Coordinates of C-alpha atoms and ligand atoms in Angstrom, one line a residue:
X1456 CA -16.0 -20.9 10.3
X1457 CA -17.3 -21.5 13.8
X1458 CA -16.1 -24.8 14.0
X1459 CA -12.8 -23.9 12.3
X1460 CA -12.0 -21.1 15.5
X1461 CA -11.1 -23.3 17.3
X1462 CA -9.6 -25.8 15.8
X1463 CA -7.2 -23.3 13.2
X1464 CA -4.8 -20.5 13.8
X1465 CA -6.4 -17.3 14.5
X1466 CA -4.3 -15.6 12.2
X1467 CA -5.3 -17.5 9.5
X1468 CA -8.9 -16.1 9.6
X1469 CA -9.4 -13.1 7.8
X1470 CA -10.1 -9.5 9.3
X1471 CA -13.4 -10.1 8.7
X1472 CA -14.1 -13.5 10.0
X1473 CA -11.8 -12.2 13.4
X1474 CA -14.3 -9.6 13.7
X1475 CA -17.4 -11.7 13.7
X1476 CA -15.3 -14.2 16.3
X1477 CA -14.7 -11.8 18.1
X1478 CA -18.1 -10.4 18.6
X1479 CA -19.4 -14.1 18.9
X1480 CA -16.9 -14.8 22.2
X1481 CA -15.1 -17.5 20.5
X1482 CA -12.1 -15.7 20.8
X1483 CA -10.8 -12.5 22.8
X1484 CA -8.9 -9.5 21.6
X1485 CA -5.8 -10.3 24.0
X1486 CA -5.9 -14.0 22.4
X1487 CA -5.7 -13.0 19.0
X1488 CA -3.3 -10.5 19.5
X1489 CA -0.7 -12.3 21.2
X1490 CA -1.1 -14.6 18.3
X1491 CA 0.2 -12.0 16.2
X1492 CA 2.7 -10.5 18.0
X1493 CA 3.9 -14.3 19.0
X1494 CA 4.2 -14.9 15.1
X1495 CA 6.0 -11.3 14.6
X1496 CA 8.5 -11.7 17.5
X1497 CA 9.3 -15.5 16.6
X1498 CA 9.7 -14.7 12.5
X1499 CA 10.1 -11.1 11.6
X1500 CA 13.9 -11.8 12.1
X1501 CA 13.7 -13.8 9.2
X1502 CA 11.5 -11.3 7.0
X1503 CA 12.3 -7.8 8.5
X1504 CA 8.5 -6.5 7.4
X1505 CA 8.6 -4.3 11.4
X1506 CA 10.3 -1.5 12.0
X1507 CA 8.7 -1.2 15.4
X1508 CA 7.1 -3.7 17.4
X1509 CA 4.6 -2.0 20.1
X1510 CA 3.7 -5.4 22.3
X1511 CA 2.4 -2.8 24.9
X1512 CA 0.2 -0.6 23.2
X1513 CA -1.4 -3.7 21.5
X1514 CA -1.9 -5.4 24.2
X1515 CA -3.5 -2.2 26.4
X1516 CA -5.7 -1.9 23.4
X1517 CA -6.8 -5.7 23.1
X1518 CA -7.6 -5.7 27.0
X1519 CA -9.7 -2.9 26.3
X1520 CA -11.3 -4.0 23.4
X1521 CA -12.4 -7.3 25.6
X1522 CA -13.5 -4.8 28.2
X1523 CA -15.8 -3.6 25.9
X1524 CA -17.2 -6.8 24.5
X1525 CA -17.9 -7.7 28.3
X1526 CA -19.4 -4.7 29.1
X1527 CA -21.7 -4.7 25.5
X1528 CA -22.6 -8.6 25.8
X1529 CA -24.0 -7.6 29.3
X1530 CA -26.1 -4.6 27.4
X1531 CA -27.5 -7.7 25.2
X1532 CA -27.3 -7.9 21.8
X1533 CA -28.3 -4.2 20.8
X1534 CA -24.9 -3.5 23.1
X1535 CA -23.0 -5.7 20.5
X1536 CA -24.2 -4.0 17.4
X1537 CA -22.9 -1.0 18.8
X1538 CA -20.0 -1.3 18.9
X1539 CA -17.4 -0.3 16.4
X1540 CA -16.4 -2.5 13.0
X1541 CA -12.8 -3.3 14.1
X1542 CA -13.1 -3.6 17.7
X1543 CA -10.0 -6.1 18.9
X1544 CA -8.8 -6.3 15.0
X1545 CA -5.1 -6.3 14.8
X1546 CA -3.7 -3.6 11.8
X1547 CA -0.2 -2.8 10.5
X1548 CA 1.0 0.8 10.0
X1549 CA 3.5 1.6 7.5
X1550 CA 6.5 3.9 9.1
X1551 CA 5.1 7.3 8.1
X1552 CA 1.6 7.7 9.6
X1553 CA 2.3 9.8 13.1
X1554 CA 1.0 8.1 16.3
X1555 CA 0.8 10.0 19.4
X1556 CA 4.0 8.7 21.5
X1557 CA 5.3 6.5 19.5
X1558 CA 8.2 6.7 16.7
X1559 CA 7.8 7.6 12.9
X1560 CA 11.0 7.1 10.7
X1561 CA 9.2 7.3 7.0
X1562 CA 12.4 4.6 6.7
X1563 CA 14.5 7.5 7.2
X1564 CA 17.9 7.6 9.5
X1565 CA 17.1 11.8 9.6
X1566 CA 14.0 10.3 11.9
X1567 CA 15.4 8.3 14.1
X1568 CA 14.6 9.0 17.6
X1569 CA 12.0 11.3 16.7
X1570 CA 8.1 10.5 18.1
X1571 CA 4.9 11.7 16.7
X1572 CA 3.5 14.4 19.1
X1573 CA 0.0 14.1 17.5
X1574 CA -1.7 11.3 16.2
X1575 CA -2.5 11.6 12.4
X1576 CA -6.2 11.6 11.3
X1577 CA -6.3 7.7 10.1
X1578 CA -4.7 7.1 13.4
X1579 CA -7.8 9.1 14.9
X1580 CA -10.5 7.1 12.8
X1581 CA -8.5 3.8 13.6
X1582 CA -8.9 4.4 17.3
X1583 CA -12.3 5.2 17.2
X1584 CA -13.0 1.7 14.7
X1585 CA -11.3 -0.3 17.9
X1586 CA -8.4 -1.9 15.7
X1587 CA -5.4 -2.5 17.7
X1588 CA -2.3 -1.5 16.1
X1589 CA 0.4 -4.0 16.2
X1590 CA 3.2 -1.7 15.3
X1591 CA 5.4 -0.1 12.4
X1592 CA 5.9 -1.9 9.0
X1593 CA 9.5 -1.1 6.8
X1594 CA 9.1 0.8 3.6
X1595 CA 11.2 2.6 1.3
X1596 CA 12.9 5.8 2.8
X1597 CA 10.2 8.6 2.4
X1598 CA 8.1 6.2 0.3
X1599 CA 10.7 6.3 -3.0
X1600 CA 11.2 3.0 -4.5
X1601 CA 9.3 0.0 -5.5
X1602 CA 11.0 -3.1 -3.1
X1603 CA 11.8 -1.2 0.3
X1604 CA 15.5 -1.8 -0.5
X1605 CA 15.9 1.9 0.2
X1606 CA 15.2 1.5 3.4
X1607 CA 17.3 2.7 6.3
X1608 CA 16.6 -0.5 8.4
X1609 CA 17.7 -3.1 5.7
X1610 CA 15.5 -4.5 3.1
X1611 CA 12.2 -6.5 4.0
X1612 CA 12.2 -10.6 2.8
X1613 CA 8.9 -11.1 0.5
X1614 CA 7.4 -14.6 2.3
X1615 CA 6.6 -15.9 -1.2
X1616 CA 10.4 -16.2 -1.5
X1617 CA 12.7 -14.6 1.3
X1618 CA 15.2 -13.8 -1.5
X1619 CA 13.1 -11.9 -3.5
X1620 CA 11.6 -7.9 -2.6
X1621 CA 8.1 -7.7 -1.8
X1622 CA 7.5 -4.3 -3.8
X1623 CA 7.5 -1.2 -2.4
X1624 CA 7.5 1.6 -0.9
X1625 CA 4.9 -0.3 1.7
X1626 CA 6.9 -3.6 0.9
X1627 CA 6.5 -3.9 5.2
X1628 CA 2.9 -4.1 5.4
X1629 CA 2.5 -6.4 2.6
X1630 CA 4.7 -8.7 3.5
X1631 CA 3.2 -8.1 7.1
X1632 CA -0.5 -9.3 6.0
X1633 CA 1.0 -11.9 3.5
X1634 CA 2.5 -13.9 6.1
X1635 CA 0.0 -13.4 8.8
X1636 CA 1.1 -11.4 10.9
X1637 CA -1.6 -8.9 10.6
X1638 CA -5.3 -9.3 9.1
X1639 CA -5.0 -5.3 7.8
X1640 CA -2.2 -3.4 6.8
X1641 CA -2.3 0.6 5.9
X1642 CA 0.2 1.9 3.3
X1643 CA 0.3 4.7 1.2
X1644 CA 0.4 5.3 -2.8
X1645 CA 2.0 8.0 -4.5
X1646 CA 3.1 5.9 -7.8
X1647 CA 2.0 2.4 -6.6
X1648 CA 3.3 1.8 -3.3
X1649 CA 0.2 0.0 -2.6
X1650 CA -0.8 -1.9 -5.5
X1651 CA 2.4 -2.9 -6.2
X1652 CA 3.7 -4.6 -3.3
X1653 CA -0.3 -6.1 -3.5
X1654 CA 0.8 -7.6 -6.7
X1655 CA 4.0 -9.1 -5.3
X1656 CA 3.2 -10.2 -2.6
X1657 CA -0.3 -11.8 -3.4
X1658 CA -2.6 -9.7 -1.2
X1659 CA -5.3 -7.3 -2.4
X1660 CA -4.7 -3.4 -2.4
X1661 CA -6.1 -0.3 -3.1
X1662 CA -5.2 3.4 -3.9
X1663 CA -8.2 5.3 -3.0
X1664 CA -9.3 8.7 -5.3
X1665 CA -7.4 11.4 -4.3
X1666 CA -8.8 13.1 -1.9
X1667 CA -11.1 10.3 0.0
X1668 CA -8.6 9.4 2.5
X1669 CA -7.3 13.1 4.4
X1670 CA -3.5 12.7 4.2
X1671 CA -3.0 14.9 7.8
X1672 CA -0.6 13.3 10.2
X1673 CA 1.2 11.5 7.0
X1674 CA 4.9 12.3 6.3
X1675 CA 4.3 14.0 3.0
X1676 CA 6.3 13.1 -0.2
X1677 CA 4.5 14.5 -2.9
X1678 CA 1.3 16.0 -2.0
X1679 CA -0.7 16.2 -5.2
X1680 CA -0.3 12.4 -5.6
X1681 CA -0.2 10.7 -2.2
X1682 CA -3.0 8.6 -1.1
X1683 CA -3.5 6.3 1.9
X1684 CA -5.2 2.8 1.6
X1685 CA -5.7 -0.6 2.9
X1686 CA -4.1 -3.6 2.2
X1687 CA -6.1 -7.0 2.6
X1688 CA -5.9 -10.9 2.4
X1689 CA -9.1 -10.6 0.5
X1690 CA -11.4 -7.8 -1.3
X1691 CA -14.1 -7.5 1.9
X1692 CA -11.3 -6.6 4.3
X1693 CA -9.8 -3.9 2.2
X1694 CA -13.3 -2.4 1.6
X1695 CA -13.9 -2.9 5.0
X1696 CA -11.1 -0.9 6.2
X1697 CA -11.0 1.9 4.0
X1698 CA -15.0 2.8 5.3
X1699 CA -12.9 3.7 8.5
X1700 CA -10.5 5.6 6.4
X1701 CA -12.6 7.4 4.4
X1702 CA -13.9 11.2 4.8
X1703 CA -13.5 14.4 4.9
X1704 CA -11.6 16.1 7.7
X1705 CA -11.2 19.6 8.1
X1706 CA -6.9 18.9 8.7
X1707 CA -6.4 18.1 5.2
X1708 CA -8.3 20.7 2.6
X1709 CA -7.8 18.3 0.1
X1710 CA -10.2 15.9 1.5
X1711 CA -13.4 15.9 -0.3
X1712 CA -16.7 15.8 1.9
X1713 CA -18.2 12.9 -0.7
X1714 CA -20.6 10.4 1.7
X1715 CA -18.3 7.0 2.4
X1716 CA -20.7 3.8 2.0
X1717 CA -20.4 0.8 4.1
X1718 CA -17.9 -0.8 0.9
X1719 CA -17.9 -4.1 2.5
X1720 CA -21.6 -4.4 3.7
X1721 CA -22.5 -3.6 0.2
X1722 CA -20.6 -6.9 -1.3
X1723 CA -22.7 -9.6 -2.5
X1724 CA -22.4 -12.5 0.4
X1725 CA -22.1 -15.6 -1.7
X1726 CA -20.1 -16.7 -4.8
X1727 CA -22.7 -17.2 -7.0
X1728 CA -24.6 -13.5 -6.0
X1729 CA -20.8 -12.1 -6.9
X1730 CA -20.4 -14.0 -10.1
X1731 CA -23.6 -12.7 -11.2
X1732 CA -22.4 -9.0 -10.5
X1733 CA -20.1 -9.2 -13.6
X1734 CA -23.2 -9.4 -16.2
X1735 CA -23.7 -6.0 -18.0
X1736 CA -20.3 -4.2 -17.2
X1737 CA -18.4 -3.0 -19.5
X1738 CA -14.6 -3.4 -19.2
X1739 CA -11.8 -1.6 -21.3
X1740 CA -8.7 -3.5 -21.7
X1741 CA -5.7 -0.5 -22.2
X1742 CA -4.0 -1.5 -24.8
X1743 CA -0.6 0.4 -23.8
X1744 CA -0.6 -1.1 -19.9
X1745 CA 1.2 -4.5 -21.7
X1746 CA 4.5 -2.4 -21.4
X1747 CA 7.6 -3.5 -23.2
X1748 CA 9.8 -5.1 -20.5
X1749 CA 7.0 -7.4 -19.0
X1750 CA 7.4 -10.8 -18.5
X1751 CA 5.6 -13.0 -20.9
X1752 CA 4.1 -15.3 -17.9
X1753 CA 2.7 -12.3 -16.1
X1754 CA 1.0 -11.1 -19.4
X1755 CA -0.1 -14.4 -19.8
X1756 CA -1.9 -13.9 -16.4
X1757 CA -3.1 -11.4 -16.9
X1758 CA -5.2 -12.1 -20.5
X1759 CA -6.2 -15.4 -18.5
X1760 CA -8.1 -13.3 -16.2
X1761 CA -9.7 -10.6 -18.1
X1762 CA -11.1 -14.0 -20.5
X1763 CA -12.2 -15.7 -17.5
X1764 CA -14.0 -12.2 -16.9
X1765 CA -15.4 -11.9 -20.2
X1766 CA -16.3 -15.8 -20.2
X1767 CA -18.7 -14.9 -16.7
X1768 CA -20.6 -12.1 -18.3
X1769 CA -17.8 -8.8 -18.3
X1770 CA -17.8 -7.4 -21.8
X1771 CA -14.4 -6.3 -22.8
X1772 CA -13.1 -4.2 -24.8
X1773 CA -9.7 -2.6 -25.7
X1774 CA -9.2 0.9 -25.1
X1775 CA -6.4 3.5 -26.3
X1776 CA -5.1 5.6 -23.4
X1777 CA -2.4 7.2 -25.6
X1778 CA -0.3 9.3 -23.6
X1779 CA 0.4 6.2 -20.8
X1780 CA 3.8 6.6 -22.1
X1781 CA 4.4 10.0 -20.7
X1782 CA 3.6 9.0 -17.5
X1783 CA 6.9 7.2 -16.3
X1784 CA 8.6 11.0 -17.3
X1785 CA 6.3 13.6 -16.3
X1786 CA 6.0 11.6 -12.8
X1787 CA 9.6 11.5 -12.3
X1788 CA 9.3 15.5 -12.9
X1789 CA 6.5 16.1 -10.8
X1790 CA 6.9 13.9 -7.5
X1791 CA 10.5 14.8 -7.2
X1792 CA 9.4 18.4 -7.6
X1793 CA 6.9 18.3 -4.4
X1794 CA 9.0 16.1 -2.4
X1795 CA 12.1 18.4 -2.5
X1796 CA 9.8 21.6 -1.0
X1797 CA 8.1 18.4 1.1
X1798 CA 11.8 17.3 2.1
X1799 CA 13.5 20.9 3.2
X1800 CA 11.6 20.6 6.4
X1801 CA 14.5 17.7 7.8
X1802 CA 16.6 20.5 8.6
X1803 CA 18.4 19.1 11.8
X1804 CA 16.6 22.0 13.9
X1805 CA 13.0 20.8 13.9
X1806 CA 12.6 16.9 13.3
X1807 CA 14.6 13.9 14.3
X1808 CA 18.4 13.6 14.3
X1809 CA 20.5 16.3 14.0
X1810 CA 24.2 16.6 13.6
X1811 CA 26.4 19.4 14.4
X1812 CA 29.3 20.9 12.4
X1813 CA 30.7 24.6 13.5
X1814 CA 27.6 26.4 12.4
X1815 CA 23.9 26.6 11.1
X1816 CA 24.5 26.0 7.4
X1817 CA 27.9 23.3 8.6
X1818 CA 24.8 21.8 11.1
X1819 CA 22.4 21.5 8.0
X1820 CA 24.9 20.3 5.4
X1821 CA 25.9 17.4 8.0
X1822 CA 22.2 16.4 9.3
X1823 CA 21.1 16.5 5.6
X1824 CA 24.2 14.4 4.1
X1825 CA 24.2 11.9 6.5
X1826 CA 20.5 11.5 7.3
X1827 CA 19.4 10.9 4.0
X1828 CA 20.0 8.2 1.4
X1829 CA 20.8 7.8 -2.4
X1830 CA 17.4 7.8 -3.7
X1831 CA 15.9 10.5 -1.6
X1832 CA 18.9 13.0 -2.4
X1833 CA 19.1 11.8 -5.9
X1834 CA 15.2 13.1 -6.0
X1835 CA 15.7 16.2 -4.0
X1836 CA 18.3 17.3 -7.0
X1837 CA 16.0 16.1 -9.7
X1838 CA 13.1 18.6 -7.7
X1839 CA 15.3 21.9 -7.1
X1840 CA 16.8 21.3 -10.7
X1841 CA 13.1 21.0 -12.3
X1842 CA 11.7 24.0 -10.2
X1843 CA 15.0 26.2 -10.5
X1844 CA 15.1 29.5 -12.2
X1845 CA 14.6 28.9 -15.7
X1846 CA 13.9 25.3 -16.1
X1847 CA 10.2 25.6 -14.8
X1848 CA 8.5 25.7 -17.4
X1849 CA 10.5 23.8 -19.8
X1850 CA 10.2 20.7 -16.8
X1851 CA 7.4 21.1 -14.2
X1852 CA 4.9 23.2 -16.3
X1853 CA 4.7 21.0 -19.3
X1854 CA 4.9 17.7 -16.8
X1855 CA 1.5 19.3 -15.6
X1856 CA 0.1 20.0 -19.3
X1857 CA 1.1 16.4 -20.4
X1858 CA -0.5 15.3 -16.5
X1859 CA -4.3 16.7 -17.6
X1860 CA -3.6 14.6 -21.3
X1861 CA -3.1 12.1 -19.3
X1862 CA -6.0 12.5 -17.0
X1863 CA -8.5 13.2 -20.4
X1864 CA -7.5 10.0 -21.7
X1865 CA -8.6 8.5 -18.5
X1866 CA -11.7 10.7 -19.0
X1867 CA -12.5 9.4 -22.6
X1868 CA -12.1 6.0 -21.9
X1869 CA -14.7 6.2 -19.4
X1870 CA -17.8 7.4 -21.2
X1871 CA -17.7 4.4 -23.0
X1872 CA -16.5 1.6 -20.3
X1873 CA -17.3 1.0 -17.1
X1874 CA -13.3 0.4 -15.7
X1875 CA -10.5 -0.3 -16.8
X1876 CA -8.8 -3.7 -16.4
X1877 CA -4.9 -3.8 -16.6
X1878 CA -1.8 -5.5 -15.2
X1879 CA -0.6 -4.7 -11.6
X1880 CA 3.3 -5.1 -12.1
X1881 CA 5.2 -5.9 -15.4
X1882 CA 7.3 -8.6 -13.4
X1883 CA 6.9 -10.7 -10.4
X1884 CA 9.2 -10.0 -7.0
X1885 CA 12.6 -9.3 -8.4
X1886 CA 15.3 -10.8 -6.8
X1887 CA 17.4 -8.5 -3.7
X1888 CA 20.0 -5.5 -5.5
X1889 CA 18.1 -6.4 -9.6
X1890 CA 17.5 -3.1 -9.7
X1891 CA 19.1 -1.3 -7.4
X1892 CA 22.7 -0.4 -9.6
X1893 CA 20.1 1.0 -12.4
X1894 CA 17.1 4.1 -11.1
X1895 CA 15.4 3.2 -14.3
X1896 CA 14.8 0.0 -13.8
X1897 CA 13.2 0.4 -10.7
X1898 CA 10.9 3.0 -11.8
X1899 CA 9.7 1.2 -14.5
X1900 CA 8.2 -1.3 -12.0
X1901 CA 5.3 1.0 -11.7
X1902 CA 5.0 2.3 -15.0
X1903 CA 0.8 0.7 -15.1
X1904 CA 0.4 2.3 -11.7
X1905 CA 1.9 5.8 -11.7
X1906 CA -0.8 6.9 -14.6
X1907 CA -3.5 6.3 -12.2
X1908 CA -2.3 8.7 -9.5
X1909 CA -1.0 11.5 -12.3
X1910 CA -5.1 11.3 -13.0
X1911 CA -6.2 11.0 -9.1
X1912 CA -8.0 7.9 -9.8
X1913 CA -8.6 4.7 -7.8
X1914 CA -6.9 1.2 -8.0
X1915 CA -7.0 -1.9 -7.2
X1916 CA -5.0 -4.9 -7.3
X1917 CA -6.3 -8.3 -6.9
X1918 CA -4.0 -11.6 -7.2
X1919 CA -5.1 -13.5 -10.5
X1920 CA -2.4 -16.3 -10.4
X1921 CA 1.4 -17.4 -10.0
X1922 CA 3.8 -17.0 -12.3
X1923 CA 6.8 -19.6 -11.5
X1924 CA 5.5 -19.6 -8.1
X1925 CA 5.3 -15.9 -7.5
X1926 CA 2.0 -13.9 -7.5
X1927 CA 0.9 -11.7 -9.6
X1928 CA -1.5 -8.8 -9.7
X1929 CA -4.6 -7.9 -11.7
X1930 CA -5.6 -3.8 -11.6
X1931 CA -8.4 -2.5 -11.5
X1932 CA -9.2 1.4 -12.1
X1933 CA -12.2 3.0 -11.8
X1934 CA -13.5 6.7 -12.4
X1935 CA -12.8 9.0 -9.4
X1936 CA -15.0 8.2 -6.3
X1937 CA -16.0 4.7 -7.6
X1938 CA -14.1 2.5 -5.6
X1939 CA -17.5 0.6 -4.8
X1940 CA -17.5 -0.7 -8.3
X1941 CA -13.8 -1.8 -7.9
X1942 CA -14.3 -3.5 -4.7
X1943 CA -17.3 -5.0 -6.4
X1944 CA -15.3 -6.3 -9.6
X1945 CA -12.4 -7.7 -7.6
X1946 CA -14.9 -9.4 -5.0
X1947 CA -16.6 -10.5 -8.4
X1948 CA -13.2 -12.2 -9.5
X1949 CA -12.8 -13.8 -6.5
X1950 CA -15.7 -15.6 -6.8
X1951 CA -15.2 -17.0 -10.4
X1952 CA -11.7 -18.1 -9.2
X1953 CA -13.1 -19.5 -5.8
X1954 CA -11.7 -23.1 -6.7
X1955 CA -8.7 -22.2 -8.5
X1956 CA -5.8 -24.4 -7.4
X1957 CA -3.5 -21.2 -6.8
X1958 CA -6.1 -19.6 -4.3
X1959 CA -5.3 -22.5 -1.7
X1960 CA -1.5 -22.3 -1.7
X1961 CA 0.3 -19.8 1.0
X1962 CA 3.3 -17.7 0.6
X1963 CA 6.5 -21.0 0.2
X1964 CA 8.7 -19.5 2.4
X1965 CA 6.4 -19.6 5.6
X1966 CA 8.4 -22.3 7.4
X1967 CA 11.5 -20.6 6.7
X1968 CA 10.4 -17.9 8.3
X1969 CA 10.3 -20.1 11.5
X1970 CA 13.5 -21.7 11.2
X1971 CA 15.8 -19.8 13.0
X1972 CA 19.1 -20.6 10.5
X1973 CA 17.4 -18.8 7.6
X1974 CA 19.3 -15.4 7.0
X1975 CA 17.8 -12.1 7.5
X1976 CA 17.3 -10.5 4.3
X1977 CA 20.0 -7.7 5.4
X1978 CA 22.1 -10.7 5.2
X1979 CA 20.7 -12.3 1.9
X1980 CA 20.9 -8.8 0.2
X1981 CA 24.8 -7.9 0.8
X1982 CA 25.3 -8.5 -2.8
X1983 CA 22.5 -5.6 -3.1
X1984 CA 23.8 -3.3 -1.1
X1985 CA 27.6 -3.2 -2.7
X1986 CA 25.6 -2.3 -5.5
X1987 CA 23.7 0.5 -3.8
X1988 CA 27.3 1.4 -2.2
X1989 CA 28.8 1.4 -5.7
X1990 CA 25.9 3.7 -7.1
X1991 CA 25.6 6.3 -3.7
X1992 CA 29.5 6.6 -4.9
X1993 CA 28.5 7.8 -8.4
X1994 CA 26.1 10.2 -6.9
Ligands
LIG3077 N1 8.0 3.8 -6.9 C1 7.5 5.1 -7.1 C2 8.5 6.1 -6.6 O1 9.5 5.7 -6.1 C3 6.2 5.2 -6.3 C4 6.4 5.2 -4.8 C5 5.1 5.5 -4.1 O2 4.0 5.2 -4.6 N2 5.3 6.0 -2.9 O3 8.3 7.3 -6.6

């Protein structure tokens, strides 16, 4: 890698390997971020992934960062173990984590114009790690979808194929860290809206145990299944980042005061000490995560993998998690549910736009119809309809009875296994408007993620191959608070695929990206967005 600094594109290096270059003088903060923001300003036309550029702050906090290298490399080298993990690394931030000063949309036109008057705790702990933040990635409006379609500021172009979604809701900072233009991304999983864009857009993800990352400062959608994670170009990075997450903060009394281990120092270094991690654990292979609907190449994958595991020491076995079927339902009950008491907060009077229409219910009625879209009003009236007089029990009380069957399953699969391996996504990126004229459709993108989060579990998704070009995800779950052992087994499967022909190719539409003839994907997706028009019509 030393050799390679200077020779190769910073932002090719990992988060990892920036750190260390940074720390060794062989590059500077303000270097390796005008890289980035070089690459953003030159192609995000082209792939949409930014909602907000902030050249300024970054570079303020890059020219600090090389302040403080100076000043520690003076102190000697004790001064340069002291200083902080992610000094001068350059992160994305999905569109609904609050930064003091700067805008927070959640992808939402009832947010527009409105700036964060407080920096969220992540923000905080993000700070204090030195990363510079390069701006604001696109994702669906208030984090409801699965390809970022539902955004207010157009879709987001997956780099794998600029046609094509790159999963959602955080479809911006996935797309953002698979085409290099940030090392680290942050997005935030109420269903899958990490791991799934992960899958899609062949970058590593993970939704932390509820509870491990404190959610204050966050635009809330549903609160008893929102987590915040990291997104990665490889398993060290994410585990690296979410240590700086992680932890209990007094904001958010949700957040558990569990010690957070240094996940990425406690990574075996080399291949062969990672390989050798797989002997002895047992995996259980659920046998209802191959979901009707999934495409034969992903499956095949995906059984690839978990044999390649099994073939390097992993013992597999299939498990029954019977009420995985529920889960696509009693989410759609329960997430709605939350996010219409989370939503009736926009109100025209204390956030963002407002619009004004005779008087105070005419000024609501008008900020709320026009500042939200489809999919958020369609799940506010699926919420107030569950919760109403009358229908609560018959909805949201048995969703929660059939959430804690859920959750046992979870629990009696793992006194006899280890994790649980499983498909990411049933399908590779989907093609712009697929699955925008039918709700179903797109939920059932997440229907081997949303189980996890009914239970409060953690995730992981790895990339374990292309299908026709596209990548495709792996999943890992773990037992709550065991997201060492997932960072472990994904590290562990990156090292028995180190030479796999797949792991050297990068996303296919890169150069497009650069050419400046290639459409935006507002442009690609018209056909898309008649079909969102046509639905919004119906609603
Ligand atoms: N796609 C799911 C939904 O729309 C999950 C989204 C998420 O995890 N934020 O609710």
């Amino acid at each position: 890698m030393t050799a390679a600094v200077s020779t190769t594109d910073p932002t090719r290096l990992r988060a990892h390997e920036m750190a260390r270059a940074l720390r060794a003088g062989q590059l500077s903060a303000r270097e390796l971020t005008e890289a980035h923001l070089g690459l953003i300003e030159r192609q995000d036309r082209a792939m949409n992934a930014w909602s907000f550029v902030d050249r300024e702050g970054a570079v303020e906090a890059a020219t600090q960062a090389d302040e403080r290298f100076d000043g520690a490399r003076r102190a000697g080298p004790e001064g340069l173990d002291a200083l902080p993990p992610l000094l001068g690394v350059p992160v994305a931030l999905k569109d609904l984590v609050l930064q003091r000063g700067r805008p927070a949309t959640a992808g939402s036109r009832i947010l527009q114009g409105f700036v964060s008057p407080y920096d969220a705790h992540i923000t905080e702990r993000l700070a204090a790690a030195g990363a510079v933040v390069l701006g604001r990635t696109n994702m669906d409006e208030f984090a409801m979808g699965s390809s970022t379609e539902f955004s207010a500021w157009g879709p987001t172009g997956n780099p794998w194929d600029l046609g094509r979604v790159p999963g959602g809701s955080s479809g911006g900072s996935a797309a953002a860290v698979a085409a290099f233009h940030a090392p680290l991304g942050i997005g935030t999983d109420t269903g899958g809206s990490i791991r799934q864009p992960a899958a899609l857009t062949g970058t590593v993800g993970l939704k932390p145990t509820y509870g491990r990352v404190s959610r204050y400062g966050i635009v809330a959608f549903a609160s008893s299944l929102d987590q915040i994670g990291p997104f990665g170009r490889d398993v060290r990075d994410a585990a690296m980042l979410l240590s700086v997450l992680a932890g209990r903060d007094e904001r958010d009394s949700t957040s558990a005061d569990i010690p957070v281990p240094d996940y990425a120092a406690e990574l075996p270094q080399s291949d062969e000490e990672g390989a050798a991690s797989l002997h002895g654990v047992r995996l259980g292979l659920p046998r209802q995560y191959f979901v009707a609907g999934m495409e034969p190449d992903v499956e095949a994958r995906v059984r690839e993998a978990v044999d390649v595991l099994g073939q390097c020491g992993a013992e597999i076995v299939e498990v029954d998690l019977p009420h995985t079927d529920y889960g696509l339902a009693t989410y759609y009950i329960i997430a709605p549910a939350e996010a219409s008491a989370n939503l009736a907060r926009y109100d025209g009077i204390r956030y963002g736009s407002a619009a004004r229409d005779g008087d105070v219910l005419g000024d609501y009625l008008a900020t709320r119809g026009g500042g939200f879209g489809t999919e958020v009003k369609r799940r506010i009236m699926l919420g107030t309809y569950a919760l109403s007089a009358g229908y609560y029990d018959a909805y949201y009380l048995k969703a929660q009875k059939v959430r804690t069957l859920i959750k046992r399953d979870f629990d009696r699969a793992f006194e006899s296994v280890d994790a649980l391996v499983a498909p990411t996504s049933p399908t590779v990126a989907f093609p712009f408007g697929a699955r925008l004229s039918d709700p179903v459709s797109m939920y059932l993108s997440d229907a081997c993620t949303l189980p996890v989060n009914m239970a409060g579990l953690p995730g992981l998704s790895v990339p374990c191959g292309l299908s026709n070009g596209l990548p495709v995800g792996l999943q890992f779950i773990g037992a709550a608070w065991d997201e060492r052992r997932l960072f472990r087994l994904g590290r562990a499967y990156e090292a028995i695929t180190a030479s796999a022909d797949w792991r050297a190719l990068e996303p296919a539409d890169l150069p497009a990206l650069d050419d400046p003839s290639t459409p935006s994907p507002a442009e690609r997706s018209s056909a898309g967005r008649a079909a969102l028009d046509s639905a919004a019509a119906a609603v």
